[in-house]
PDB file of C-alpha atoms in Angstrom:
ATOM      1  CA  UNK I   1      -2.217  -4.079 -15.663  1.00 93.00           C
ATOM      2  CA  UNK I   2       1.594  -3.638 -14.996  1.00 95.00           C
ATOM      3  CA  UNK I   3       2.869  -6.177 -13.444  1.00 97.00           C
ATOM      4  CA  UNK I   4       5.780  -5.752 -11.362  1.00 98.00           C
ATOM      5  CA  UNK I   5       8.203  -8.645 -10.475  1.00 98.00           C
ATOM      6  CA  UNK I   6      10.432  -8.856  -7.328  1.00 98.00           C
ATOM      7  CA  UNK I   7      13.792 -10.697  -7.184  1.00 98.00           C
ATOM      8  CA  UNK I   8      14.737 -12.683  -4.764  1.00 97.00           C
ATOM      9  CA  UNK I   9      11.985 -13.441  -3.096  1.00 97.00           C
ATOM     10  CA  UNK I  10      13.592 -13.529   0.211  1.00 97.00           C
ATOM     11  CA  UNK I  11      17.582 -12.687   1.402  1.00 97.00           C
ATOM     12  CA  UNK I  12      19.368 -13.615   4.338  1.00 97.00           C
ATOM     13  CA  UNK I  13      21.933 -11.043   5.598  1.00 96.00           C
ATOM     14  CA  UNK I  14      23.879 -10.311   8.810  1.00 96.00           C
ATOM     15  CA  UNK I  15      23.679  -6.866  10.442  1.00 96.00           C
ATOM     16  CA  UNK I  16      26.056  -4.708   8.726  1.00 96.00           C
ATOM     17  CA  UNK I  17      25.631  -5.808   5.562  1.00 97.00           C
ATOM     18  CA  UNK I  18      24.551  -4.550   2.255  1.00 97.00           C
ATOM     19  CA  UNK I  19      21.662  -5.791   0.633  1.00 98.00           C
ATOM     20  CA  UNK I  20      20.033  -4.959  -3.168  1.00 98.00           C
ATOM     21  CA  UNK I  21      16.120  -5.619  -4.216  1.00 98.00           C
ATOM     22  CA  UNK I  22      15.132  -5.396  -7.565  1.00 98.00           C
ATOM     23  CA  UNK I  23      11.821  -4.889  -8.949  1.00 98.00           C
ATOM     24  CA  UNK I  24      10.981  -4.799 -12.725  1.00 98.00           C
ATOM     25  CA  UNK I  25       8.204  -3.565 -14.528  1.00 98.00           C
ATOM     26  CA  UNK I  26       6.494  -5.218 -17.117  1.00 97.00           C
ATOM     27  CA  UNK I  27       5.861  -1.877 -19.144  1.00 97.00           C
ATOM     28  CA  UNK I  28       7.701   1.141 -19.226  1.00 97.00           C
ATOM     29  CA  UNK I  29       7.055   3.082 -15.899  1.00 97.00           C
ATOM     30  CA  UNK I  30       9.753   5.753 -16.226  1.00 97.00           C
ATOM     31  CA  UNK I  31      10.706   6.401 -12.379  1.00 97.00           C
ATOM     32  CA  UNK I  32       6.862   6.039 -11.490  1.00 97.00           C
ATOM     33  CA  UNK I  33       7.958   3.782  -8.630  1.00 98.00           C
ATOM     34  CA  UNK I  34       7.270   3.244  -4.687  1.00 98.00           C
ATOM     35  CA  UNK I  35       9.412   1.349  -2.027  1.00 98.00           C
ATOM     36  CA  UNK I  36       7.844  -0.037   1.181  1.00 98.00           C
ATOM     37  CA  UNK I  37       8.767  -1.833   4.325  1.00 98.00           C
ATOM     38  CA  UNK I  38       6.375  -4.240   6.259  1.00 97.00           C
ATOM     39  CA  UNK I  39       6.829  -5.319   9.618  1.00 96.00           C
ATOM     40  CA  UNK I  40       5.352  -8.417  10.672  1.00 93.00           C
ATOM     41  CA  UNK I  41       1.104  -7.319  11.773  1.00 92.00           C
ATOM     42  CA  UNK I  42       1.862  -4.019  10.769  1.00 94.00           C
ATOM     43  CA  UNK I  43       0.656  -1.722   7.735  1.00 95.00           C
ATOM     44  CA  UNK I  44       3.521  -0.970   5.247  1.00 96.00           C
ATOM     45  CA  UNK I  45       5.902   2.367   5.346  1.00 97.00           C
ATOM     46  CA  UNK I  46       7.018   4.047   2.454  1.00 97.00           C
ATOM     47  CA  UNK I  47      10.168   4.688   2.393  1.00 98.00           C
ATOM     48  CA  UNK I  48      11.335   5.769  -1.294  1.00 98.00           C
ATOM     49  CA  UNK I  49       8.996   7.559  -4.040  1.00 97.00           C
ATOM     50  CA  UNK I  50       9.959   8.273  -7.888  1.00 97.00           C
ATOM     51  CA  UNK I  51      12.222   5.799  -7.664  1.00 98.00           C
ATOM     52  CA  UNK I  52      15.110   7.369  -5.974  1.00 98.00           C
ATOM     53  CA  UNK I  53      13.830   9.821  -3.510  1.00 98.00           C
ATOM     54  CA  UNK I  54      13.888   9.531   0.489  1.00 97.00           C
ATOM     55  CA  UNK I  55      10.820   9.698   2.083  1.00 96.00           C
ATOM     56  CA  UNK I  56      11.240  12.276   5.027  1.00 94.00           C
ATOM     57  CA  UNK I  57      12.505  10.674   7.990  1.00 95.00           C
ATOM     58  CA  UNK I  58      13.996   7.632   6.576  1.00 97.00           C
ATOM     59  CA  UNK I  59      17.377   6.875   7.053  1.00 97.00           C
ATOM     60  CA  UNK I  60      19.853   7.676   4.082  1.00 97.00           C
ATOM     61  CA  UNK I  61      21.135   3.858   4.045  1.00 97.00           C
ATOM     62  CA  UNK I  62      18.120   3.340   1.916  1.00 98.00           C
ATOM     63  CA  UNK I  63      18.360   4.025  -1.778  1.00 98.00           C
ATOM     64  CA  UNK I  64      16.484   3.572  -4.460  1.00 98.00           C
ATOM     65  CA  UNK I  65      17.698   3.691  -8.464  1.00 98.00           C
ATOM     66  CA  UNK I  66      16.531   2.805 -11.781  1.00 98.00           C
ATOM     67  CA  UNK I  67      14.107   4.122 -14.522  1.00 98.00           C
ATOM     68  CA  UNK I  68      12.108   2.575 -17.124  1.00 98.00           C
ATOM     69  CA  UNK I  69      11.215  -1.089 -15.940  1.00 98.00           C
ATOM     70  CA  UNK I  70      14.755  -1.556 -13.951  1.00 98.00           C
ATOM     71  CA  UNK I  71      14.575  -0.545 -10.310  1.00 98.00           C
ATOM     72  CA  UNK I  72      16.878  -1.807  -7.291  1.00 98.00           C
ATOM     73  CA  UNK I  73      16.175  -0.530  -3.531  1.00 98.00           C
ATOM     74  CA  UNK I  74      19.522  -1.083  -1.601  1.00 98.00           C
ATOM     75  CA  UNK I  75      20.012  -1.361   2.450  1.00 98.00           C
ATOM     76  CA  UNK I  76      23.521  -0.577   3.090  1.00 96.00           C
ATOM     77  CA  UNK I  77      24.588  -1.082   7.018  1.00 95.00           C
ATOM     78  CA  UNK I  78      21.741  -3.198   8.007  1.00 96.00           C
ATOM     79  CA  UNK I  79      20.819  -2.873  11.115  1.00 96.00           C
ATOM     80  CA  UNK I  80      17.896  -5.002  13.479  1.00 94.00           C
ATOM     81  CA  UNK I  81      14.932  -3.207  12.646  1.00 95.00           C
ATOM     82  CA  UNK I  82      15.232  -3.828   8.965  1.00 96.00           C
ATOM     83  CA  UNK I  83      14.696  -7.107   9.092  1.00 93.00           C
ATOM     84  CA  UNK I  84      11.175  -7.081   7.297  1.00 97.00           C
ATOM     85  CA  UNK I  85       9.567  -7.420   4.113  1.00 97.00           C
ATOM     86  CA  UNK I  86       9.926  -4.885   1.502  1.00 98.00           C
ATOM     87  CA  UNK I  87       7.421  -4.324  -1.514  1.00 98.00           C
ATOM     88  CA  UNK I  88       7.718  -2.153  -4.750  1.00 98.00           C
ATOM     89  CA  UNK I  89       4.441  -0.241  -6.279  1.00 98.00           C
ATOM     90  CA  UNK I  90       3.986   1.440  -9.645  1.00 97.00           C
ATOM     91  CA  UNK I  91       1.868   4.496  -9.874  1.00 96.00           C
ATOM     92  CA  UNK I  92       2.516   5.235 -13.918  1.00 94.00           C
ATOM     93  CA  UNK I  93      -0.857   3.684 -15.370  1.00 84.00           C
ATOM     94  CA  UNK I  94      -3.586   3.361 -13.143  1.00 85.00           C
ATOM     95  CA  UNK I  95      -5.847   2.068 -12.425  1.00 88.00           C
ATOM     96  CA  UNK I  96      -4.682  -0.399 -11.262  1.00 93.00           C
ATOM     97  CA  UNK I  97      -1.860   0.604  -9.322  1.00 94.00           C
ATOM     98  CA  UNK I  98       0.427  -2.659  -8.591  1.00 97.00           C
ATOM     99  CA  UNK I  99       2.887  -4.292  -6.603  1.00 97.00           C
ATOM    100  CA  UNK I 100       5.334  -6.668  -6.400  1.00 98.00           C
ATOM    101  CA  UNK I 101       5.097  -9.727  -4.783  1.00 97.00           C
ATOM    102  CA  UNK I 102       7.453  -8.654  -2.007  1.00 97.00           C
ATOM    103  CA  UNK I 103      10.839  -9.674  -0.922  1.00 98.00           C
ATOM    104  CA  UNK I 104      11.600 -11.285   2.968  1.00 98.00           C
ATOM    105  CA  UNK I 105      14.574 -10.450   4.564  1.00 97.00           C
ATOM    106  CA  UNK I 106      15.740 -12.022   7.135  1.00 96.00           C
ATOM    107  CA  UNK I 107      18.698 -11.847   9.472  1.00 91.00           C
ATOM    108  CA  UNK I 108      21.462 -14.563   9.060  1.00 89.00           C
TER     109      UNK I 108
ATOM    110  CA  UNK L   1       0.485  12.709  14.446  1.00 94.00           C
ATOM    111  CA  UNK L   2      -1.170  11.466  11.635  1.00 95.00           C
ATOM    112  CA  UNK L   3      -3.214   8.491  12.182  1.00 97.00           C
ATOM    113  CA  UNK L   4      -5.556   6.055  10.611  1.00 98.00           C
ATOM    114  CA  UNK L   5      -7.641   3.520  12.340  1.00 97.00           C
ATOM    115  CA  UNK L   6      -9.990   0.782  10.529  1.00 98.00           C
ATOM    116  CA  UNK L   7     -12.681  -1.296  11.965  1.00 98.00           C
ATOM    117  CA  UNK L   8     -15.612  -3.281  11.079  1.00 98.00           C
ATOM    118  CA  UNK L   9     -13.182  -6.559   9.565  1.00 98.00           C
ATOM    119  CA  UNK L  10     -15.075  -9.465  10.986  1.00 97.00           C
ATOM    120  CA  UNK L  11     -16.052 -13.473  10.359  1.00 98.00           C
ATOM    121  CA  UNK L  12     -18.680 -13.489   7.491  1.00 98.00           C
ATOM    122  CA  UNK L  13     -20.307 -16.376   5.199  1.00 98.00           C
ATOM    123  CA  UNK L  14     -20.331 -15.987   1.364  1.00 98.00           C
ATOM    124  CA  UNK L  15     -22.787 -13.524  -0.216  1.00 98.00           C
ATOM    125  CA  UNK L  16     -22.651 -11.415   3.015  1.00 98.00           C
ATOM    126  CA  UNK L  17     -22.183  -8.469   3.263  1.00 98.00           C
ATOM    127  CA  UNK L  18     -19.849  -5.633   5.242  1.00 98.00           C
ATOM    128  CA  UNK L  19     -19.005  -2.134   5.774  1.00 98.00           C
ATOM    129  CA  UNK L  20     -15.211  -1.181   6.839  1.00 98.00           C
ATOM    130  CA  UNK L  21     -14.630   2.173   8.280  1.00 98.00           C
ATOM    131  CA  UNK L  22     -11.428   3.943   8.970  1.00 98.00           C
ATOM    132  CA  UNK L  23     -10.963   7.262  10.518  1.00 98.00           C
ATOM    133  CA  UNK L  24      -8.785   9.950  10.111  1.00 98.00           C
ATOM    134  CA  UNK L  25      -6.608  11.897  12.278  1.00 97.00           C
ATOM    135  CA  UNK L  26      -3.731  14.594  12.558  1.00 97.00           C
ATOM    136  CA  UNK L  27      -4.112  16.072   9.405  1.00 97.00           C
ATOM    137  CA  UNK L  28      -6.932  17.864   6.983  1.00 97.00           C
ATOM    138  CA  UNK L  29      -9.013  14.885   5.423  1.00 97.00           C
ATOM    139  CA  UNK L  30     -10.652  16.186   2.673  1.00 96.00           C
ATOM    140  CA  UNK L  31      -7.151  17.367   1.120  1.00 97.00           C
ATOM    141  CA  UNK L  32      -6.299  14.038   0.662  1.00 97.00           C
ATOM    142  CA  UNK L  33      -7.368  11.008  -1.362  1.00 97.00           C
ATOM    143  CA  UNK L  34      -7.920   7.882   0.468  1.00 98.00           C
ATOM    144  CA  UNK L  35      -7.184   4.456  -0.784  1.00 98.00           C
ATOM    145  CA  UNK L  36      -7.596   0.983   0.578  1.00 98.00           C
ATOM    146  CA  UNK L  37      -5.767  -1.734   0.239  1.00 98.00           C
ATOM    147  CA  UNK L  38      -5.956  -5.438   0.958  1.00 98.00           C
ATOM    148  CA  UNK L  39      -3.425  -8.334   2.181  1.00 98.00           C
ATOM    149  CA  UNK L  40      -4.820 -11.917   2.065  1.00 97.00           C
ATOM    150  CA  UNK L  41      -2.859 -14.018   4.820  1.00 94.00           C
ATOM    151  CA  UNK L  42       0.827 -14.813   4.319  1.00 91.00           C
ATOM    152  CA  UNK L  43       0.658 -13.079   1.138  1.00 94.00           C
ATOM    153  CA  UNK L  44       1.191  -9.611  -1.217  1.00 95.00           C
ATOM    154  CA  UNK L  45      -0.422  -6.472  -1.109  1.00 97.00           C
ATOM    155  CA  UNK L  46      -3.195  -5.725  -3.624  1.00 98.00           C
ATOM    156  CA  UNK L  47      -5.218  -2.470  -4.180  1.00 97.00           C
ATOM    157  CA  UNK L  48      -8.279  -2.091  -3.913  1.00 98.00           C
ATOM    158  CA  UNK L  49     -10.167   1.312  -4.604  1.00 98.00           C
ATOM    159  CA  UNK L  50      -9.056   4.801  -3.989  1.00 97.00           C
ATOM    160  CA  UNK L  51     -11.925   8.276  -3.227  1.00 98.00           C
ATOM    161  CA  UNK L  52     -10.458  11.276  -4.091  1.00 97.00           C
ATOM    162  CA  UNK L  53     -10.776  14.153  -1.467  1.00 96.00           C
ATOM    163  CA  UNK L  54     -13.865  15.696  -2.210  1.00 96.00           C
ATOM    164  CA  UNK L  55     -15.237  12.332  -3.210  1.00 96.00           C
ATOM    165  CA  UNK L  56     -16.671  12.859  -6.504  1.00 96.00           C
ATOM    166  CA  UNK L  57     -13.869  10.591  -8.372  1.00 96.00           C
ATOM    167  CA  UNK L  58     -13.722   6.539  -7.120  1.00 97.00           C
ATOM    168  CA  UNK L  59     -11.498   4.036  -8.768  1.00 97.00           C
ATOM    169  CA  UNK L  60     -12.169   0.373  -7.935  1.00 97.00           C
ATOM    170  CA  UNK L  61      -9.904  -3.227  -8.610  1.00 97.00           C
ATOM    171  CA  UNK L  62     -11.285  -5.362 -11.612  1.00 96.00           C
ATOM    172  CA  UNK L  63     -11.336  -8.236  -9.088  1.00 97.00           C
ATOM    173  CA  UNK L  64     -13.926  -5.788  -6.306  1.00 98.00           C
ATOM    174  CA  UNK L  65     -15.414  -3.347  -9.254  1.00 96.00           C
ATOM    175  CA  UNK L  66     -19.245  -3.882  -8.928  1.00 97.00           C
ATOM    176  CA  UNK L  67     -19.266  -5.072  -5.470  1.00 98.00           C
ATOM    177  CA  UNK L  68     -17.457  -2.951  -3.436  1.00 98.00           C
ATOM    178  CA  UNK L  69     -18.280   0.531  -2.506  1.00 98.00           C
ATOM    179  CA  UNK L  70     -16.235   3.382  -1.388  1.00 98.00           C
ATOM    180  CA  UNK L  71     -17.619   6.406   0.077  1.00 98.00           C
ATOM    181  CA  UNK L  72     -16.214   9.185   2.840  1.00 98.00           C
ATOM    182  CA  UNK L  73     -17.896  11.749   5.256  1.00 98.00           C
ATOM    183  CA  UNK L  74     -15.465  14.632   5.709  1.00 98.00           C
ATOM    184  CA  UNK L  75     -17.459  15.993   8.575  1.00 97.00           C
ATOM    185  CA  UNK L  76     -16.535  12.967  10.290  1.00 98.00           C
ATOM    186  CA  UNK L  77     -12.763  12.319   9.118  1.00 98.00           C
ATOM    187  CA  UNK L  78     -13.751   8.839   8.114  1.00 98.00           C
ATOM    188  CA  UNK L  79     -13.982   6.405   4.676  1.00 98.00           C
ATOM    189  CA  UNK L  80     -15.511   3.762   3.783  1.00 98.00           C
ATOM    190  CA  UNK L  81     -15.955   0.408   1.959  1.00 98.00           C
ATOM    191  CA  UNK L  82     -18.758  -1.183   1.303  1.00 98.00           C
ATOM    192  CA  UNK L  83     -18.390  -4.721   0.658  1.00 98.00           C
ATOM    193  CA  UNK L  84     -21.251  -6.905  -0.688  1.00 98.00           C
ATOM    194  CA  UNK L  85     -21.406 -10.354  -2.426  1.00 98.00           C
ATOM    195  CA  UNK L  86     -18.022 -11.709  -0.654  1.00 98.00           C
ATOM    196  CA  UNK L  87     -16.319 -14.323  -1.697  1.00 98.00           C
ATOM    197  CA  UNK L  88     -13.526 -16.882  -0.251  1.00 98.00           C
ATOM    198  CA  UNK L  89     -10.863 -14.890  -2.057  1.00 97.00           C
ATOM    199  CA  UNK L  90     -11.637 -11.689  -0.267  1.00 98.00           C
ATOM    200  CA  UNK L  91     -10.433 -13.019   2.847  1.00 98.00           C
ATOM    201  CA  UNK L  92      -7.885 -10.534   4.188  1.00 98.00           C
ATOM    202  CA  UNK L  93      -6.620  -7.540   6.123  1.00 98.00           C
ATOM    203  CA  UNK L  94      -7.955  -4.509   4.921  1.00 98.00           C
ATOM    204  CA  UNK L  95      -5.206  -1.685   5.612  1.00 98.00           C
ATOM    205  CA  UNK L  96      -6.932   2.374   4.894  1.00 98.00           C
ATOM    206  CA  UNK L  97      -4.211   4.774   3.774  1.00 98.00           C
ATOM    207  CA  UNK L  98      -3.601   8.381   2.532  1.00 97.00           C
ATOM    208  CA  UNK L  99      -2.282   9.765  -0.516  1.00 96.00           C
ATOM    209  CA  UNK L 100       1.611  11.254   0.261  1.00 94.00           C
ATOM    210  CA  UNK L 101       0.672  14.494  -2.165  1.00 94.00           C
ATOM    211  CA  UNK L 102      -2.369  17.013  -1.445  1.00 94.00           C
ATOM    212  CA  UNK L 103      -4.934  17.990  -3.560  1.00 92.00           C
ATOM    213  CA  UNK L 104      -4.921  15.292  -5.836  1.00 90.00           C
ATOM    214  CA  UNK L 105      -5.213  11.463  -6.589  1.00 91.00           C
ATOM    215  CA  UNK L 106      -2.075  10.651  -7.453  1.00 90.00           C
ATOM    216  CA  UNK L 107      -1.199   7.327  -5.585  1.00 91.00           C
ATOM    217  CA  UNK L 108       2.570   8.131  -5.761  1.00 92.00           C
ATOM    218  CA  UNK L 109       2.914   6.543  -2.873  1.00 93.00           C
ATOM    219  CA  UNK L 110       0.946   6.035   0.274  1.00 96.00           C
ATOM    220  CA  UNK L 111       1.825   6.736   4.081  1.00 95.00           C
ATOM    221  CA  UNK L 112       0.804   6.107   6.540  1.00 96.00           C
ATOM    222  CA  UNK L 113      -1.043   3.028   6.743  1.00 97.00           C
ATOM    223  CA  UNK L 114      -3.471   2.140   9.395  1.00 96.00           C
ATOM    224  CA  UNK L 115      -3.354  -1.489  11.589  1.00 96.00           C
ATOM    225  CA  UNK L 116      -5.694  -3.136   9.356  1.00 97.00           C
ATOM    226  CA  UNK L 117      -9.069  -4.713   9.718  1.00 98.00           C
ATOM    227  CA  UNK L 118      -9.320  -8.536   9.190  1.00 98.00           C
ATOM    228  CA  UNK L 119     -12.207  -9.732   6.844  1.00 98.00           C
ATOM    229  CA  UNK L 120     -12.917 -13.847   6.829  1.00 98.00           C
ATOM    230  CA  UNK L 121     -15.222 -15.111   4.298  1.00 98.00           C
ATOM    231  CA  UNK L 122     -16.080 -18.677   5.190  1.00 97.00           C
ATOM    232  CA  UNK L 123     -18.720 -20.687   6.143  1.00 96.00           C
TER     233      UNK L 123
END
């Protein structure tokens, strides 16, 4: 299975900040890749698919790059509600699909 | 609105035995695959096994493959998962979700997600 490896595992920020997540692949995934937010007791939300593209509704402050095993999500502006946890998920070989092990962010 | 609600998570002893459900709403069911997917408490999210939308292809997790079951009844909007033999280490919430592209399994990315079901092994 691919495993896919998260860095940091959790970020403090203030609101207005910029944050970047990276996720790499163990394998070669190409831009087979998946961002998510959690909110505490809630299921996730994607908000990024093949790696750089906005899920509908999702504001354009999130972005998503990379290819091959090298992927970074980045929050520019943050506001409240994106104070969460955020997980990435490869869909390149399966099954198994994976996912990292998540990154916390939390508000300074 | 498109919306998924599980049930059936409950308190149940090693060996046991359990059936989650989750059904659909707010959008054609059997155009979709359906997937499940697990969170044990305080930690990541792992998948679990995926139906496509007629059913007749089922994927399963090494660590569930021979004791879980999924299944779906597109007359009724609804999956389900079968879970037999538990163990300690399947203690989690169990979230349903829907494949984002029609027509085929393709698990680029899921959405939505329902609330989750909670399932405690323990004696």
């Amino acid at each position: 299975a691919i495993l896919l490896t998260q860095s940091p595992s959790s970020v403090t920020a203030s609101v207005g900040d910029s944050v970047t997540i990276t996720c790499r692949a163990s394998q070669i995934i190409h831009r087979s890749l998946a961002w998510y937010q959690q909110k505490a007791g809630k299921g996730p939300k994607v908000l990024i698919y093949d790696a750089s593209s906005l899920e509908r509704g999702v504001p354009s402050r999130f972005s998503g790059r990379g290819s091959g095993t090298n992927f970074t999500l980045t929050i520019s502006s943050l506001q409240p509600g994106d104070f969460a946890t955020y997980f990435c998920q490869q869909y390149n070989s399966y099954p198994p699909i994976t996912f990292g092990q998540g990154t916390r962010l939390e508000i300074k | 609105e498109v919306q998924l609600l599980e049930s059936g998570g409950d308190l149940v002893q090693p060996g046991g035995s359990l059936r989650l459900s989750c059904e659909a709403s707010g959008f054609t069911f059997n155009d979709y695959a359906m997937t499940w997917v697990r969170q044990a408490p305080g930690k990541g999210l792992e998948w679990v096994s995926t139906i496509s939308g007629s059913g007749g292809s089922k994927y399963y997790g090494d660590s569930v493959n021979g004791r879980f079951i999924i299944s779906r009844d597109n007359s009724k909007n609804t999956v389900y998962l079968q879970m037999s033999s538990l163990r300690a280490e399947d203690t989690a919430v169990y979230y349903c979700t829907k494949d984002r592209i029609r027509y085929a399994v393709t698990m680029m990315g899921f959405d939505p997600w329902g609330q989750g079901t909670l399932v405690t092994v323990s004696s």
